[in-house]
PDB file of C-alpha atoms in Angstrom:
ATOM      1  CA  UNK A  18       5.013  -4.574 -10.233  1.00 85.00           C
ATOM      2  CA  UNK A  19       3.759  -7.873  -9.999  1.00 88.00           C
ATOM      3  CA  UNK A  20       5.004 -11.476  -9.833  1.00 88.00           C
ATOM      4  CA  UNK A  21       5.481 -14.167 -12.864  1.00 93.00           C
ATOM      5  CA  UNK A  22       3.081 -15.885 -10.968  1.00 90.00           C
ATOM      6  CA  UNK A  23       0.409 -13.645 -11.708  1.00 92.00           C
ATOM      7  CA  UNK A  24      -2.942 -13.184  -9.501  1.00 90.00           C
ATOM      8  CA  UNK A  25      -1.724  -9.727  -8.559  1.00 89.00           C
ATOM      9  CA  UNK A  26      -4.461  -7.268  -7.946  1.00 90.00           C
ATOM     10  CA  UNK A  27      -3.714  -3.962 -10.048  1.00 94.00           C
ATOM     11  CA  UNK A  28      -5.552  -0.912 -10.761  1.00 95.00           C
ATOM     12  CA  UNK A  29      -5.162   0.855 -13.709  1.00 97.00           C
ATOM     13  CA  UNK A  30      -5.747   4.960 -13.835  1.00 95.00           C
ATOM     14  CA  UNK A  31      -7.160   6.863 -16.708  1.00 95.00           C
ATOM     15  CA  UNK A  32     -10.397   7.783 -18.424  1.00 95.00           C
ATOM     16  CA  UNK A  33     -13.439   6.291 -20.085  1.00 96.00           C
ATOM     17  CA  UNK A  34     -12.387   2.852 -18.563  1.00 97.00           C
ATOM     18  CA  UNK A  35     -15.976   1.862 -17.880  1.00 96.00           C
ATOM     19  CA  UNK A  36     -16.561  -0.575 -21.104  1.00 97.00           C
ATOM     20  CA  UNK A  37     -13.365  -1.916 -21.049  1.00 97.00           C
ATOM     21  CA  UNK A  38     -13.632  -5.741 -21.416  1.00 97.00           C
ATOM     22  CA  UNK A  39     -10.575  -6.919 -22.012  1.00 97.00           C
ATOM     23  CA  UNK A  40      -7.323  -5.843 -20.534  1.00 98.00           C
ATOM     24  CA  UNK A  41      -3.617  -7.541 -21.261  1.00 98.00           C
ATOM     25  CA  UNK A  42      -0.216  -7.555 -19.899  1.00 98.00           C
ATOM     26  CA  UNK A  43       2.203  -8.428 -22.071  1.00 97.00           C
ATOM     27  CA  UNK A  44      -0.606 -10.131 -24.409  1.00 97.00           C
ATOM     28  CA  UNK A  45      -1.687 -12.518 -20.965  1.00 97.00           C
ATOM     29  CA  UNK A  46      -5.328 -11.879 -20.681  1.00 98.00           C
ATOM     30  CA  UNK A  47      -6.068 -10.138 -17.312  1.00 98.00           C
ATOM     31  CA  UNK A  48      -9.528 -10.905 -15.540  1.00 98.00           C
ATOM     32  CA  UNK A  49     -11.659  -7.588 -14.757  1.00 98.00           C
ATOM     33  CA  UNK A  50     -12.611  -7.164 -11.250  1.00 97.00           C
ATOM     34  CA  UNK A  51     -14.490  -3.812 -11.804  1.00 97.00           C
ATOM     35  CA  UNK A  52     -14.421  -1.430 -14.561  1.00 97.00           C
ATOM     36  CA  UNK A  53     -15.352   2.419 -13.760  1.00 96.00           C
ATOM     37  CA  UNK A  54     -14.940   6.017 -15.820  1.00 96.00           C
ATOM     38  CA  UNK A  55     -11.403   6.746 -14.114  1.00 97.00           C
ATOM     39  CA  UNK A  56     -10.453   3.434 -12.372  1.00 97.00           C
ATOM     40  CA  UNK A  57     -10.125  -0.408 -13.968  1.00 97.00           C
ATOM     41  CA  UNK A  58      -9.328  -3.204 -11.660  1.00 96.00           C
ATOM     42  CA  UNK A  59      -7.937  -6.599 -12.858  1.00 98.00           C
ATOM     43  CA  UNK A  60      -5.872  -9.326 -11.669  1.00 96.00           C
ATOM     44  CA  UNK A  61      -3.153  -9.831 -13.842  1.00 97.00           C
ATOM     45  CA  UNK A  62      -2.422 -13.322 -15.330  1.00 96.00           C
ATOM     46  CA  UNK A  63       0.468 -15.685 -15.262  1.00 96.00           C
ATOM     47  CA  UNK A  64       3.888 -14.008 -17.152  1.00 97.00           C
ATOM     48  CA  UNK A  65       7.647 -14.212 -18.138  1.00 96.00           C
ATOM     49  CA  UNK A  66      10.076 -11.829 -15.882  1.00 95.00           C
ATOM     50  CA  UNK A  67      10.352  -8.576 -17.735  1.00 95.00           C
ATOM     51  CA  UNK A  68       8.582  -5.435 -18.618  1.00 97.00           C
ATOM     52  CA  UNK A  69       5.429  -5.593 -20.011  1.00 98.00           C
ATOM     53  CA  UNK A  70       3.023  -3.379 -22.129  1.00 98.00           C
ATOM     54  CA  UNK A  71      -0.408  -2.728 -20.921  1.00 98.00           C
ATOM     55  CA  UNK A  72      -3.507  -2.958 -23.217  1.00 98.00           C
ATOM     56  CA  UNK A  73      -7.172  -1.890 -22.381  1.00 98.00           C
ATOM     57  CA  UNK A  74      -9.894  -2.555 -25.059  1.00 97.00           C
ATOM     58  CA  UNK A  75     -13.311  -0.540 -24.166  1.00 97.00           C
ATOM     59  CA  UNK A  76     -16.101  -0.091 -26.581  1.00 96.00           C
ATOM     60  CA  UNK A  77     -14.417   3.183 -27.043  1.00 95.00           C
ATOM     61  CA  UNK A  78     -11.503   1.842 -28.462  1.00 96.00           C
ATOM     62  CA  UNK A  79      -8.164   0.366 -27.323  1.00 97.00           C
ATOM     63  CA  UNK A  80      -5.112   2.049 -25.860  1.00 97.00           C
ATOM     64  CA  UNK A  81      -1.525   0.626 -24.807  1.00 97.00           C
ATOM     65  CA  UNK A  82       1.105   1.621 -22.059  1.00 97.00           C
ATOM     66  CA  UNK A  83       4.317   1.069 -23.276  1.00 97.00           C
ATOM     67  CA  UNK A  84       6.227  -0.410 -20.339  1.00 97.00           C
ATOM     68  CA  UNK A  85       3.417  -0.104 -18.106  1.00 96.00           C
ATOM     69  CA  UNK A  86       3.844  -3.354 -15.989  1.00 96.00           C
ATOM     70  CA  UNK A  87       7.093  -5.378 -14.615  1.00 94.00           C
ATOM     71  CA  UNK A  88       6.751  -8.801 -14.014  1.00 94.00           C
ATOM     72  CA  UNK A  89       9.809 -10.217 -11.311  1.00 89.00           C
ATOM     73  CA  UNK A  90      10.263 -13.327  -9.824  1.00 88.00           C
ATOM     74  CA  UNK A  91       8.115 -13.570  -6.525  1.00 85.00           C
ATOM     75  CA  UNK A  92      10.887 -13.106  -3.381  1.00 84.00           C
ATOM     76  CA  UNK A  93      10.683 -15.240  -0.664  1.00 88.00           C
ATOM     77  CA  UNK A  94       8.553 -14.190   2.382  1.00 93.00           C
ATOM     78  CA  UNK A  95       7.993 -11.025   3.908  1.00 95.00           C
ATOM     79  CA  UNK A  96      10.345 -10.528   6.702  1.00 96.00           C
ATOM     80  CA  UNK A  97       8.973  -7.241   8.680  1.00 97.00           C
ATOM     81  CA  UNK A  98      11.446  -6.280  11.707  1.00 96.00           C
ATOM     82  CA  UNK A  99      11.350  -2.656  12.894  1.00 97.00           C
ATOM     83  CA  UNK A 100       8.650   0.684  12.522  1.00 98.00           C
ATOM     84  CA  UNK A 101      10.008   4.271  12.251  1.00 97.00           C
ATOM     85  CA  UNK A 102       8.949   5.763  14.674  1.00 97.00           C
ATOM     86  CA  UNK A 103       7.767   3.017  16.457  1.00 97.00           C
ATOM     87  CA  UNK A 104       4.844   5.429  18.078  1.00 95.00           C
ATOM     88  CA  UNK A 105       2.125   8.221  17.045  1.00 96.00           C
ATOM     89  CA  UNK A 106      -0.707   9.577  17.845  1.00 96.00           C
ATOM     90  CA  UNK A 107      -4.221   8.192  17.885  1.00 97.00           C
ATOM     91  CA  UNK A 108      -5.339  10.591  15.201  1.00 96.00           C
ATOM     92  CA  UNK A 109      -3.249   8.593  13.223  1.00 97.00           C
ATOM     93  CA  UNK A 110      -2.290  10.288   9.736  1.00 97.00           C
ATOM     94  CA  UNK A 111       1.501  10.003  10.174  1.00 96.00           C
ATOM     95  CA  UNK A 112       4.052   8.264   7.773  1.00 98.00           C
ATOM     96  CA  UNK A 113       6.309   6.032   9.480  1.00 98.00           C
ATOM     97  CA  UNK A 114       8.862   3.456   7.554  1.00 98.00           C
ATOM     98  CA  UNK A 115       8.773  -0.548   7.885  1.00 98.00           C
ATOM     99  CA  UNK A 116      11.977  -2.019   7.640  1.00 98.00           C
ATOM    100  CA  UNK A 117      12.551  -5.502   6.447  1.00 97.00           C
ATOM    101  CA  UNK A 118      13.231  -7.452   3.595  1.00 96.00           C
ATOM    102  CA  UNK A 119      11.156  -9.360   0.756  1.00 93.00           C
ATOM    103  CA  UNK A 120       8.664  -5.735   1.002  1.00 93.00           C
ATOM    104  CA  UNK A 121       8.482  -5.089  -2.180  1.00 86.00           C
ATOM    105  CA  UNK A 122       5.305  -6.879  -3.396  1.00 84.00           C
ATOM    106  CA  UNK A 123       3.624  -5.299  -0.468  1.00 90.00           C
ATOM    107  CA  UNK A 124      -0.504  -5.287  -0.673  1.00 89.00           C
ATOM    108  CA  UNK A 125      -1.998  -4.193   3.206  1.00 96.00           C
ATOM    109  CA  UNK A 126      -0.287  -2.987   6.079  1.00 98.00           C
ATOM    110  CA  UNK A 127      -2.315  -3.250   9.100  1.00 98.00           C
ATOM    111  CA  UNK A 128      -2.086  -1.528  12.618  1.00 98.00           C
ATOM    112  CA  UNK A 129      -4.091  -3.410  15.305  1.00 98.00           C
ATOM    113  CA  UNK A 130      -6.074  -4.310  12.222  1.00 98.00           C
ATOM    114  CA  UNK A 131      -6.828  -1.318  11.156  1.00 98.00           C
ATOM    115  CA  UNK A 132      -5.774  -0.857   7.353  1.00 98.00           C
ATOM    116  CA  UNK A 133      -2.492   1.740   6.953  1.00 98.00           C
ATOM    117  CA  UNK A 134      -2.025   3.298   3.069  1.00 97.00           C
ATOM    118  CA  UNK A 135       0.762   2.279   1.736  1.00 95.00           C
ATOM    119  CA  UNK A 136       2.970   5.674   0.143  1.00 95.00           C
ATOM    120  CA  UNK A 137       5.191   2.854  -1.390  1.00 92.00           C
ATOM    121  CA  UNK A 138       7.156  -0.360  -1.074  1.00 90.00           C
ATOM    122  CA  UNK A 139      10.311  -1.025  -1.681  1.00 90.00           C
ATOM    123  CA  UNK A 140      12.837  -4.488  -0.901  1.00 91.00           C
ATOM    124  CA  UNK A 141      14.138  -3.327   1.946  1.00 96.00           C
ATOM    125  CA  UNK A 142      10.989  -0.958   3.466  1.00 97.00           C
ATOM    126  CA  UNK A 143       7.590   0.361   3.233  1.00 97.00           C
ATOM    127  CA  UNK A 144       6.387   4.109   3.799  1.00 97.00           C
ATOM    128  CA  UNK A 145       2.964   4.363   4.930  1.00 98.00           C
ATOM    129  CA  UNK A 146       0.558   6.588   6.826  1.00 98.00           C
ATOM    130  CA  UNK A 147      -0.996   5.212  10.247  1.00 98.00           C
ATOM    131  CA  UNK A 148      -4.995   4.699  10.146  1.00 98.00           C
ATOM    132  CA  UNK A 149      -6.591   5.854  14.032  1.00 98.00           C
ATOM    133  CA  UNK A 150      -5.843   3.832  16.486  1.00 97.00           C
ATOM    134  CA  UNK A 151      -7.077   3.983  19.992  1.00 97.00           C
ATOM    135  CA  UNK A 152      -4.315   4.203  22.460  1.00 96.00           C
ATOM    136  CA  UNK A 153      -2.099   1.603  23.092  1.00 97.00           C
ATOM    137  CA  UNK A 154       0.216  -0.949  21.817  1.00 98.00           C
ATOM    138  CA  UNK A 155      -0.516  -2.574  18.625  1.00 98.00           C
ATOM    139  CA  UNK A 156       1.199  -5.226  16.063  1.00 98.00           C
ATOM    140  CA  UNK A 157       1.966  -4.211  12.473  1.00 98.00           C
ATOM    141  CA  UNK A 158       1.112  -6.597  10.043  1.00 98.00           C
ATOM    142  CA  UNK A 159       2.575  -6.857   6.752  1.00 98.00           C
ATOM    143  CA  UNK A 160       0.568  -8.844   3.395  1.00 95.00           C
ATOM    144  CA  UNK A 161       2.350  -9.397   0.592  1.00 90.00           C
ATOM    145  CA  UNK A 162       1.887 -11.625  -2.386  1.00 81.00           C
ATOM    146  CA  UNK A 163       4.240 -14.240  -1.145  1.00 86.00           C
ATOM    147  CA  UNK A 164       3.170 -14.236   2.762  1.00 92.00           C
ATOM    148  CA  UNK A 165       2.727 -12.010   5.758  1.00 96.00           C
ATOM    149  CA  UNK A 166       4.981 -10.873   8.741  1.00 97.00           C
ATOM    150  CA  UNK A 167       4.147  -9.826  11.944  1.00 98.00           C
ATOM    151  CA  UNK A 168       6.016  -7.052  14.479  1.00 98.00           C
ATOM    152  CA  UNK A 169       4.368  -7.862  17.288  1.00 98.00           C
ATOM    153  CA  UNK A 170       3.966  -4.868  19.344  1.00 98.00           C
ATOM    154  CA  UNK A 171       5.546  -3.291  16.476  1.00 98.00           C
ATOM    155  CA  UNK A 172       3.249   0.301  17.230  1.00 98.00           C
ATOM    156  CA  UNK A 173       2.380   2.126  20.368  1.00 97.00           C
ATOM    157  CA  UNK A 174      -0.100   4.888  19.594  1.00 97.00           C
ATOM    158  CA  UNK A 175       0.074   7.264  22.577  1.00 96.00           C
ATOM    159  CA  UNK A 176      -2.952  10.354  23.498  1.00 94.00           C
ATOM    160  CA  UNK A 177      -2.162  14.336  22.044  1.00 83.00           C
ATOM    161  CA  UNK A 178      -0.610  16.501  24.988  1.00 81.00           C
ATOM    162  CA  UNK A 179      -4.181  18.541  25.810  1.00 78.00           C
ATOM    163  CA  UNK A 180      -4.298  21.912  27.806  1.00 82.00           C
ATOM    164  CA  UNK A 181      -7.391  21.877  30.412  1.00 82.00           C
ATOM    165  CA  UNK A 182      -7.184  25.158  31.428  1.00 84.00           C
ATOM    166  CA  UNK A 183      -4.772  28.206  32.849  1.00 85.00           C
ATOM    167  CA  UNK A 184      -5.094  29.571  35.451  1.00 86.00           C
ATOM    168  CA  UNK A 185      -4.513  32.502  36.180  1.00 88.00           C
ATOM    169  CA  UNK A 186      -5.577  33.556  32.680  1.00 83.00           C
ATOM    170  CA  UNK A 187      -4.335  36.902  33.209  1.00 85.00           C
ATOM    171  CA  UNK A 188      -1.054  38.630  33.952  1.00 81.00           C
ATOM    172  CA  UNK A 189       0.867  41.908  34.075  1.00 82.00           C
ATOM    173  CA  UNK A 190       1.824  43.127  30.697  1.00 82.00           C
ATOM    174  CA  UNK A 191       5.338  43.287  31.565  1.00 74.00           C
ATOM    175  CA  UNK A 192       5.574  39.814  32.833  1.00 62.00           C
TER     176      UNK A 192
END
């Protein structure tokens, strides 16, 4: 999903992508940011609202995704108000929901400025996973295509529970 706007960043999945040189959505020529074996990256061009199909050319030939692309009008601003839960561990690696409205076009979440991955992005919320963090109190920050928001002090990430030692280490087998 992108906006009619274009200048959307999107990366398209398949194989023997490394020649391509031309790549359109909806017939609007896309610019190529980096073309690999599995992996193309392009920045999609100004559109109509609708769904689009997606065509890669590659000295290997071309190939078309029917449907492959929806253009929408861009929303207003990001408006980012609440994280569930609003703490986690320092490890980091746990999903947690942003709630808000205007998510949808979502392209970096941040945590003290450390970059979350994004599981998906809806209107109303985004799922990601939290990147390591030391501990403490952090903001969230929300980029999307049309702005960013801010929860400040949105994340606390707090130290795992540790055991030291025990002591005694042994005891009577019946308690």
């Amino acid at each position: 999903t992108g906006t009619t706007l274009g200048g959307d960043e999107v990366t398209l999945t398949g194989g023997r992508l490394a020649t391509a040189y031309a790549a359109t959505f909806g017939g609007a020529e896309a610019v190529i940011l980096d073309a690999r074996d599995t992996q193309l990256r392009v920045r999609t061009a100004p559109h109509t609202r609708g769904v689009v199909d997606v065509t890669v050319s590659t000295e290997l030939g071309q190939v078309t995704l029917t449907g492959g692309f929806m253009y929408v009008e861009p929303p207003g601003p990001p408006e980012a108000d609440r994280v569930r839960p609003a703490y986690g561990m320092v490890a980091g690696g746990e999903v947690v929901e942003i709630r808000g409205r205007n998510l949808i076009l979502a392209r970096a979440v941040s945590f003290g400025g450390e970059p979350a991955e994004i599981l998906s992005s809806q209107e109303t919320r985004i799922s990601v996973i939290t990147p390591p963090h030391a501990a403490g109190v952090v903001d969230v920050v929300v980029d999307t295509t049309t702005g960013q928001a801010i929860i400040e002090g949105g994340f606390t990430y707090v130290v795992e529970p540790q055991i030291a030692s025990v002591n005694p280490n042994v005891g009577r087998i019946g308690g």
